[in-house]
Short mmCIF file of C-alpha atoms and ligand atoms in Angstrom, two decimals:
data_model
loop_
_atom_site.label_atom_id
_atom_site.label_comp_id
_atom_site.label_asym_id
_atom_site.label_seq_id
_atom_site.Cartn_x
_atom_site.Cartn_y
_atom_site.Cartn_z
CA MET A 1 59.81 81.76 168.67
CA PHE A 2 61.11 82.16 165.10
CA PHE A 3 60.56 85.83 164.69
CA ASP A 4 61.57 87.28 168.02
CA ARG A 5 65.01 88.22 166.74
CA ILE A 6 63.64 90.19 163.74
CA GLU A 7 64.52 93.82 164.03
CA ALA A 8 62.22 96.59 162.71
CA ALA A 9 63.56 97.97 159.40
CA PRO A 10 63.98 101.70 158.85
CA ALA A 11 61.30 103.33 156.65
CA ASP A 12 62.15 103.31 152.92
CA PRO A 13 64.17 106.51 152.26
CA ILE A 14 61.74 107.49 149.38
CA LEU A 15 58.40 105.70 149.75
CA GLY A 16 58.63 105.87 153.54
CA ILE A 17 58.37 109.69 153.30
CA SER A 18 54.99 109.50 151.63
CA GLU A 19 53.78 107.32 154.56
CA ALA A 20 54.89 110.07 156.97
CA PHE A 21 53.38 112.75 154.72
CA LYS A 22 49.96 111.08 154.83
CA LYS A 23 49.98 111.21 158.60
CA ASP A 24 50.82 114.94 158.77
CA PRO A 25 47.59 116.82 159.60
CA ARG A 26 48.68 120.20 158.17
CA ALA A 27 46.41 121.31 155.31
CA ASP A 28 49.15 123.20 153.48
CA LYS A 29 51.67 120.33 153.54
CA ILE A 30 53.57 119.59 150.23
CA ASN A 31 54.96 116.22 149.18
CA LEU A 32 57.97 116.68 146.86
CA SER A 33 59.58 113.42 147.74
CA VAL A 34 58.64 110.46 145.56
CA GLY A 35 59.24 110.70 141.83
CA VAL A 36 55.66 110.98 140.67
CA TYR A 37 54.41 113.58 138.19
CA LYS A 38 51.59 115.82 139.37
CA ASN A 39 49.72 118.30 137.20
CA GLU A 40 48.96 121.94 138.02
CA GLN A 41 46.20 120.84 140.32
CA GLY A 42 48.51 118.54 142.22
CA VAL A 43 46.96 115.39 140.79
CA THR A 44 48.66 112.33 139.24
CA GLN A 45 46.14 111.92 136.43
CA ILE A 46 45.77 108.96 134.14
CA LEU A 47 46.86 109.99 130.62
CA ASP A 48 44.01 110.27 128.10
CA CYS A 49 45.76 107.86 125.76
CA VAL A 50 45.95 105.35 128.57
CA LYS A 51 42.18 105.68 129.23
CA LYS A 52 41.56 105.16 125.52
CA ALA A 53 43.78 102.15 125.31
CA GLU A 54 42.03 100.66 128.36
CA LYS A 55 38.66 101.10 126.65
CA ILE A 56 39.97 99.18 123.65
CA LEU A 57 41.29 96.44 125.94
CA LEU A 58 38.00 96.26 127.84
CA SER A 59 36.01 95.64 124.66
CA GLU A 60 38.55 93.37 122.90
CA GLU A 61 40.11 91.30 125.61
CA THR A 62 38.83 87.79 125.61
CA THR A 63 40.98 86.04 128.25
CA LYS A 64 42.93 86.50 131.47
CA SER A 65 44.98 83.41 130.92
CA TYR A 66 48.72 83.54 131.59
CA LEU A 67 51.05 85.54 129.34
CA PRO A 68 54.21 83.90 128.01
CA ILE A 69 57.01 83.92 130.70
CA GLY A 70 58.84 86.81 128.96
CA GLY A 71 55.65 88.75 128.20
CA MET A 72 54.14 89.26 124.69
CA PRO A 73 56.82 89.56 122.02
CA GLU A 74 55.21 92.67 120.59
CA TYR A 75 55.64 94.40 123.98
CA GLY A 76 59.41 93.70 123.95
CA ARG A 77 59.63 94.85 120.39
CA CYS A 78 57.89 98.13 121.13
CA ALA A 79 60.23 98.65 124.07
CA ARG A 80 63.32 98.04 121.88
CA GLU A 81 62.09 100.43 119.28
CA LEU A 82 61.72 103.17 121.90
CA ILE A 83 65.19 102.37 123.28
CA PHE A 84 67.12 102.05 120.04
CA GLY A 85 64.98 103.90 117.52
CA LYS A 86 63.12 102.79 114.39
CA GLY A 87 65.21 100.64 112.06
CA SER A 88 67.90 99.83 114.63
CA GLU A 89 69.50 96.39 114.24
CA TYR A 90 68.45 95.75 117.83
CA VAL A 91 64.67 96.03 117.21
CA ASP A 92 64.23 93.00 115.03
CA GLY A 93 66.84 90.53 113.98
CA GLY A 94 67.29 88.77 117.33
CA LYS A 95 70.52 90.37 118.67
CA ALA A 96 68.58 91.94 121.49
CA VAL A 97 65.95 90.12 123.58
CA SER A 98 63.46 91.55 126.05
CA VAL A 99 61.43 90.18 128.90
CA HIS A 100 58.58 91.97 130.65
CA CYS A 101 59.41 92.67 134.31
CA PRO A 102 57.26 94.41 136.93
CA GLY A 103 58.46 97.98 136.63
CA GLY A 104 61.97 99.28 136.19
CA THR A 105 62.81 97.79 139.60
CA GLY A 106 61.73 94.41 138.47
CA ALA A 107 63.91 94.72 135.39
CA LEU A 108 66.90 95.72 137.53
CA ARG A 109 66.25 92.82 139.86
CA ILE A 110 65.70 90.19 137.15
CA GLY A 111 68.73 91.47 135.29
CA SER A 112 70.80 91.26 138.46
CA ASP A 113 69.45 87.77 139.18
CA PHE A 114 70.46 86.67 135.70
CA LEU A 115 73.96 88.04 136.10
CA HIS A 116 74.40 86.25 139.41
CA GLN A 117 72.67 82.98 138.48
CA GLN A 118 74.68 82.67 135.21
CA ASN A 119 77.97 83.68 136.80
CA VAL A 120 78.29 86.53 134.38
CA ALA A 121 79.58 88.95 137.02
CA THR A 122 80.11 89.34 140.77
CA THR A 123 80.47 93.07 141.18
CA VAL A 124 78.42 95.99 140.11
CA TRP A 125 79.74 99.59 140.18
CA ILE A 126 77.02 102.03 141.21
CA SER A 127 77.10 105.84 141.12
CA ASP A 128 77.40 107.80 144.35
CA PRO A 129 74.82 109.15 144.88
CA THR A 130 72.18 106.99 143.22
CA TRP A 131 68.59 105.85 143.66
CA ALA A 132 68.71 104.25 147.09
CA ASN A 133 67.22 101.00 145.90
CA HIS A 134 70.09 100.17 143.60
CA TYR A 135 72.33 98.97 146.33
CA GLN A 136 69.64 96.77 147.92
CA ILE A 137 68.71 95.22 144.61
CA ALA A 138 72.36 94.31 143.84
CA GLN A 139 72.79 92.80 147.29
CA ALA A 140 69.48 90.91 147.18
CA ALA A 141 70.49 89.37 143.91
CA GLY A 142 73.83 88.17 145.45
CA LEU A 143 76.04 90.75 143.68
CA LYS A 144 78.67 92.84 145.45
CA PHE A 145 78.64 96.58 144.78
CA GLU A 146 81.25 99.27 144.64
CA ARG A 147 80.58 103.02 144.34
CA TYR A 148 82.02 105.43 141.81
CA PRO A 149 81.84 109.21 142.50
CA TYR A 150 79.31 110.97 140.29
CA TYR A 151 78.45 114.42 141.65
CA ASP A 152 80.60 117.42 142.32
CA ARG A 153 78.83 119.00 145.24
CA VAL A 154 80.84 122.26 145.06
CA ASN A 155 80.29 122.97 141.38
CA HIS A 156 76.98 121.13 141.08
CA CYS A 157 78.10 119.09 138.05
CA LEU A 158 79.24 115.64 137.05
CA ALA A 159 82.50 114.68 138.74
CA PHE A 160 83.57 113.13 135.43
CA ASP A 161 87.37 112.80 136.06
CA ARG A 162 86.84 111.29 139.54
CA MET A 163 84.19 108.95 138.12
CA MET A 164 86.47 107.69 135.39
CA ASP A 165 89.46 107.49 137.73
CA THR A 166 87.52 105.29 140.15
CA LEU A 167 86.12 103.19 137.41
CA SER A 168 89.59 102.40 136.25
CA GLN A 169 89.81 100.20 139.39
CA ALA A 170 86.99 98.01 138.11
CA LYS A 171 88.14 94.52 137.07
CA GLU A 172 87.48 93.08 133.59
CA GLY A 173 84.02 91.58 133.65
CA ASP A 174 82.53 93.96 136.26
CA VAL A 175 79.20 95.59 135.63
CA VAL A 176 78.82 99.31 135.51
CA LEU A 177 75.32 100.61 136.34
CA LEU A 178 74.52 103.89 134.53
CA HIS A 179 71.48 106.04 134.46
CA GLY A 180 70.45 106.40 130.83
CA CYS A 181 69.07 109.88 131.37
CA CYS A 182 67.70 112.18 134.12
CA HIS A 183 70.14 110.77 136.69
CA ASN A 184 68.32 110.05 140.00
CA PRO A 185 68.84 111.94 142.24
CA THR A 186 71.15 114.50 140.82
CA GLY A 187 69.49 115.31 137.42
CA ILE A 188 73.03 115.60 135.95
CA ASP A 189 73.73 113.60 132.88
CA PRO A 190 77.02 113.14 130.90
CA THR A 191 77.36 115.30 127.79
CA ALA A 192 77.46 113.63 124.32
CA GLU A 193 81.23 113.75 124.39
CA GLN A 194 81.38 112.24 127.91
CA TRP A 195 79.02 109.43 126.79
CA GLU A 196 81.49 108.66 123.98
CA GLN A 197 84.36 108.55 126.46
CA ILE A 198 82.40 106.38 128.84
CA ALA A 199 81.43 104.01 126.02
CA THR A 200 85.02 103.57 124.72
CA PHE A 201 86.30 103.20 128.29
CA LEU A 202 83.77 100.40 129.00
CA LYS A 203 84.74 98.71 125.78
CA GLU A 204 88.51 98.98 126.36
CA HIS A 205 88.23 97.77 129.99
CA LYS A 206 85.82 94.97 129.11
CA LEU A 207 83.19 96.20 131.48
CA LEU A 208 79.49 95.30 131.06
CA PRO A 209 77.07 98.30 130.88
CA PHE A 210 73.74 97.98 132.72
CA ILE A 211 71.56 100.99 131.99
CA ASP A 212 68.75 102.07 134.31
CA PHE A 213 66.37 103.76 131.85
CA ALA A 214 63.42 104.91 133.84
CA TYR A 215 62.84 108.44 132.51
CA GLN A 216 62.94 108.23 128.73
CA GLY A 217 61.06 111.28 127.36
CA ILE A 218 60.91 113.12 130.67
CA GLY A 219 64.20 115.01 130.20
CA HIS A 220 64.48 116.42 126.70
CA GLY A 221 62.60 114.05 124.44
CA LEU A 222 62.28 110.35 123.53
CA GLU A 223 65.20 110.47 121.06
CA GLU A 224 67.36 112.95 122.98
CA ASP A 225 67.06 110.98 126.23
CA ALA A 226 68.14 107.76 124.50
CA ALA A 227 71.24 109.31 122.87
CA GLY A 228 73.72 108.29 125.61
CA LEU A 229 72.55 104.74 125.76
CA ARG A 230 72.66 104.47 121.96
CA THR A 231 76.27 105.72 122.09
CA ILE A 232 77.11 102.92 124.45
CA SER A 233 75.41 100.41 122.20
CA LYS A 234 77.56 101.52 119.24
CA HIS A 235 80.75 100.70 121.11
CA CYS A 236 79.78 97.85 123.43
CA PRO A 237 78.50 94.65 121.84
CA GLU A 238 76.80 93.49 125.05
CA MET A 239 74.67 95.42 127.52
CA LEU A 240 71.55 95.30 129.72
CA ILE A 241 68.83 97.94 129.79
CA ALA A 242 66.11 98.17 132.49
CA SER A 243 63.27 100.30 131.05
CA SER A 244 60.32 101.59 133.05
CA PHE A 245 56.98 102.95 131.76
CA SER A 246 55.96 104.18 135.19
CA LYS A 247 56.86 107.81 134.57
CA ASN A 248 56.55 108.34 130.79
CA PHE A 249 53.13 106.63 130.63
CA GLY A 250 52.09 107.53 134.16
CA LEU A 251 51.57 103.80 134.74
CA TYR A 252 53.16 103.77 138.21
CA ASN A 253 50.98 101.07 139.82
CA GLU A 254 50.74 98.88 136.74
CA ARG A 255 54.38 97.93 137.15
CA ALA A 256 55.16 97.96 133.42
CA GLY A 257 58.93 97.47 132.84
CA VAL A 258 61.19 95.60 130.45
CA LEU A 259 64.66 94.08 130.70
CA THR A 260 66.48 94.12 127.38
CA VAL A 261 69.76 92.28 126.89
CA VAL A 262 71.94 93.04 123.84
CA CYS A 263 74.18 90.23 122.68
CA LYS A 264 76.85 89.83 120.01
CA ASP A 265 74.68 87.71 117.80
CA ALA A 266 71.21 86.20 117.59
CA GLU A 267 72.34 82.74 118.51
CA THR A 268 73.78 83.98 121.86
CA ALA A 269 70.66 86.08 122.37
CA SER A 270 68.45 83.09 122.04
CA ARG A 271 70.41 81.23 124.75
CA VAL A 272 70.35 84.31 127.02
CA PHE A 273 66.59 84.62 126.52
CA SER A 274 66.07 81.03 127.60
CA GLN A 275 67.92 81.80 130.85
CA LEU A 276 66.16 85.07 131.32
CA LYS A 277 62.91 83.14 131.27
CA ILE A 278 64.22 80.96 134.09
CA SER A 279 65.01 84.08 136.13
CA VAL A 280 61.51 85.51 135.49
CA ARG A 281 59.88 82.16 136.25
CA THR A 282 61.78 81.84 139.52
CA ALA A 283 60.97 85.40 140.66
CA ILE A 284 57.45 86.05 139.42
CA SER A 285 56.45 83.01 137.25
CA ASN A 286 55.10 85.25 134.47
CA PRO A 287 54.29 88.93 134.17
CA PRO A 288 51.04 90.86 134.81
CA ALA A 289 49.24 91.75 131.64
CA HIS A 290 47.37 95.06 132.00
CA GLY A 291 50.32 97.53 131.87
CA GLU A 292 52.05 95.87 129.03
CA LYS A 293 48.85 95.70 126.97
CA ILE A 294 48.22 99.37 127.54
CA VAL A 295 51.80 100.28 126.42
CA THR A 296 51.68 97.96 123.40
CA THR A 297 48.25 99.26 122.36
CA ILE A 298 49.41 102.86 122.56
CA LEU A 299 52.70 102.33 120.76
CA SER A 300 51.19 100.30 118.00
CA THR A 301 48.19 102.54 117.29
CA PRO A 302 49.38 105.64 115.35
CA GLN A 303 46.72 107.98 116.75
CA LEU A 304 47.27 106.92 120.36
CA ARG A 305 51.04 107.03 119.91
CA GLU A 306 50.78 110.64 118.70
CA GLU A 307 48.52 111.51 121.64
CA TRP A 308 51.04 109.92 124.03
CA GLU A 309 53.91 111.87 122.67
CA GLN A 310 51.90 115.08 123.14
CA GLU A 311 50.92 114.23 126.65
CA LEU A 312 54.47 113.26 127.47
CA ALA A 313 55.71 116.57 125.99
CA GLY A 314 53.10 118.34 128.17
CA MET A 315 54.56 116.74 131.35
CA ARG A 316 58.11 117.44 130.27
CA ASP A 317 57.39 121.08 129.42
CA ARG A 318 55.56 121.70 132.69
CA ILE A 319 58.51 120.30 134.68
CA LEU A 320 60.90 122.50 132.75
CA GLU A 321 58.69 125.53 133.34
CA MET A 322 58.57 124.81 137.10
CA ARG A 323 62.33 124.29 137.18
CA LYS A 324 62.94 127.72 135.58
CA LEU A 325 60.36 129.47 137.71
CA LEU A 326 61.83 128.00 140.85
CA VAL A 327 65.25 129.35 139.96
CA GLU A 328 63.84 132.77 139.12
CA LYS A 329 61.75 133.04 142.26
CA LEU A 330 64.59 131.89 144.48
CA SER A 331 66.91 134.42 142.99
CA ALA A 332 64.26 137.21 143.31
CA ALA A 333 63.77 136.31 146.97
CA GLY A 334 67.52 136.39 147.65
CA ALA A 335 67.43 132.75 148.79
CA GLY A 336 70.84 132.04 147.35
CA ASP A 337 72.27 130.92 144.03
CA TYR A 338 70.16 128.05 142.82
CA GLY A 339 70.88 128.60 139.15
CA PHE A 340 72.38 125.14 138.85
CA ILE A 341 68.79 123.74 139.26
CA ALA A 342 68.07 124.88 135.66
CA GLU A 343 70.94 122.73 134.36
CA GLN A 344 69.51 119.53 135.84
CA ASN A 345 67.37 117.10 133.87
CA GLY A 346 64.17 115.25 134.58
CA MET A 347 61.92 115.02 137.55
CA PHE A 348 64.41 115.85 140.28
CA SER A 349 66.42 118.72 141.53
CA PHE A 350 69.35 118.04 143.72
CA SER A 351 69.14 121.07 145.88
CA GLY A 352 72.30 120.83 147.94
CA LEU A 353 70.29 121.14 151.17
CA ASP A 354 71.72 119.25 154.09
CA LYS A 355 69.95 116.88 156.55
CA ASP A 356 69.17 119.68 159.02
CA GLN A 357 67.61 121.86 156.28
CA VAL A 358 65.61 118.91 154.96
CA ALA A 359 64.35 118.27 158.55
CA ARG A 360 63.46 122.03 158.99
CA LEU A 361 61.49 122.01 155.73
CA LYS A 362 59.40 119.15 157.06
CA GLU A 363 58.99 120.24 160.65
CA GLU A 364 58.50 124.00 160.14
CA PHE A 365 56.86 124.05 156.77
CA GLY A 366 55.27 120.61 156.16
CA ILE A 367 57.38 120.33 152.98
CA TYR A 368 58.61 116.80 152.45
CA ILE A 369 61.66 116.10 150.26
CA VAL A 370 64.13 113.18 150.23
CA GLY A 371 66.87 113.20 152.89
CA SER A 372 69.57 113.59 150.26
CA GLY A 373 68.10 117.06 149.44
CA ARG A 374 66.33 115.76 146.30
CA ILE A 375 63.29 117.80 145.40
CA CYS A 376 60.66 116.34 143.04
CA VAL A 377 60.17 119.27 140.65
CA ALA A 378 57.34 117.34 138.99
CA GLY A 379 55.31 117.99 142.14
CA ILE A 380 55.73 121.77 142.04
CA ASN A 381 52.92 123.96 140.66
CA HIS A 382 51.90 127.62 140.57
CA GLY A 383 49.87 127.05 143.75
CA ASN A 384 52.67 125.69 145.95
CA ILE A 385 55.84 127.29 144.44
CA ASP A 386 55.67 130.46 146.60
CA ARG A 387 55.51 128.53 149.84
CA LEU A 388 58.45 126.38 148.75
CA VAL A 389 60.51 129.48 147.90
CA GLU A 390 59.59 131.13 151.17
CA ALA A 391 60.63 128.00 153.09
CA LEU A 392 63.85 127.64 151.17
CA ASN A 393 64.64 131.28 151.83
CA ALA A 394 63.88 130.83 155.57
CA ILE A 395 66.25 127.86 155.96
CA LYS A 396 69.16 129.25 153.95
CA LYS A 397 72.57 129.23 155.61
C1 LMR B 1 61.73 107.73 143.02
O1 LMR B 1 63.05 107.76 142.94
O2 LMR B 1 61.18 108.56 143.71
C2 LMR B 1 60.95 106.83 142.16
O3 LMR B 1 61.82 106.06 141.34
C3 LMR B 1 60.01 105.98 142.95
C4 LMR B 1 60.72 104.89 143.73
O4 LMR B 1 60.31 103.74 143.61
O5 LMR B 1 61.58 105.14 144.50
#
């Protein structure tokens, strides 16, 4: 038998929790594990601008024939304009090229495949901690990975000196994977000054930046969240960016992502693009259309774009409100000093809870968070926050 030796894999450390959550019969259970935005009613709604774009597509679409291998050029252009800002030399002009990939994960994978297949690099440096899938993606693409320290668990801040110290062991030509904003899982991002230091360091050490950019607009704003990445692009002539529209457009299951590669000139970029198309063709042949058409329609229709920015701001503001309220309520309950949660950015709060406490939250209270202690703040609302505070108070050490 061919498959007898196959061992059962452990559940996915993030998506696997939602599977367990579904099976939990408790009516008052709360799922704060996966990074999905939920509104005050606990629902992951479809944005109004998305519904409107879909109506346009329904009436105007005339074919379901294949898209080009890299996706529609206008989709890539819209993505680059979001990443680099209007008027940037990387939007038009050919120095940066983009291919549609299925979600941010697809962009990370296609980018890693390209690096491996083209012998660009062998080793990628990944933050510790990071999104659990990063390690698997690097390995599956045939890259080795090393870890650099990122989080100071005692002071709940970026372990900047240790991070840079460790990165000084990277060899010329290695890849450094950075989170563009809203670092997953810690919610701690470098300051503007630290981004400058990272950028000059990468340039001096001839390291290739690969930016995971899954949360643009979720932290502080579309421009603000892109600032670190834009600093890198000012110093480093070459980089890769994996963008995702899952969170900021709420298009989770449409798998709308983009891989953008910045090159030193348009001639190089055109050769790179030709190879990226091979990587896409080998992995998925050509991309799915619906998500990218929604994004392109919204971004290129001024009224829809405005509506999207408002809806995005609404999600961002609600997350910030819940973050502050959680800190206030925990402090009022005497649950301990969780003030650091207010300093973190994006959908997640790195709570500092250990494995036992995470298990108690689940077993005693039906509250599901990620094993690392990551809480999805985007799933908290006025209706469940008091139970969460009560539970966190009960398990304090
Ligand atoms: C998360 O970190 O929860 C999200 O990025 C969803 C995922 O695919 O893990």
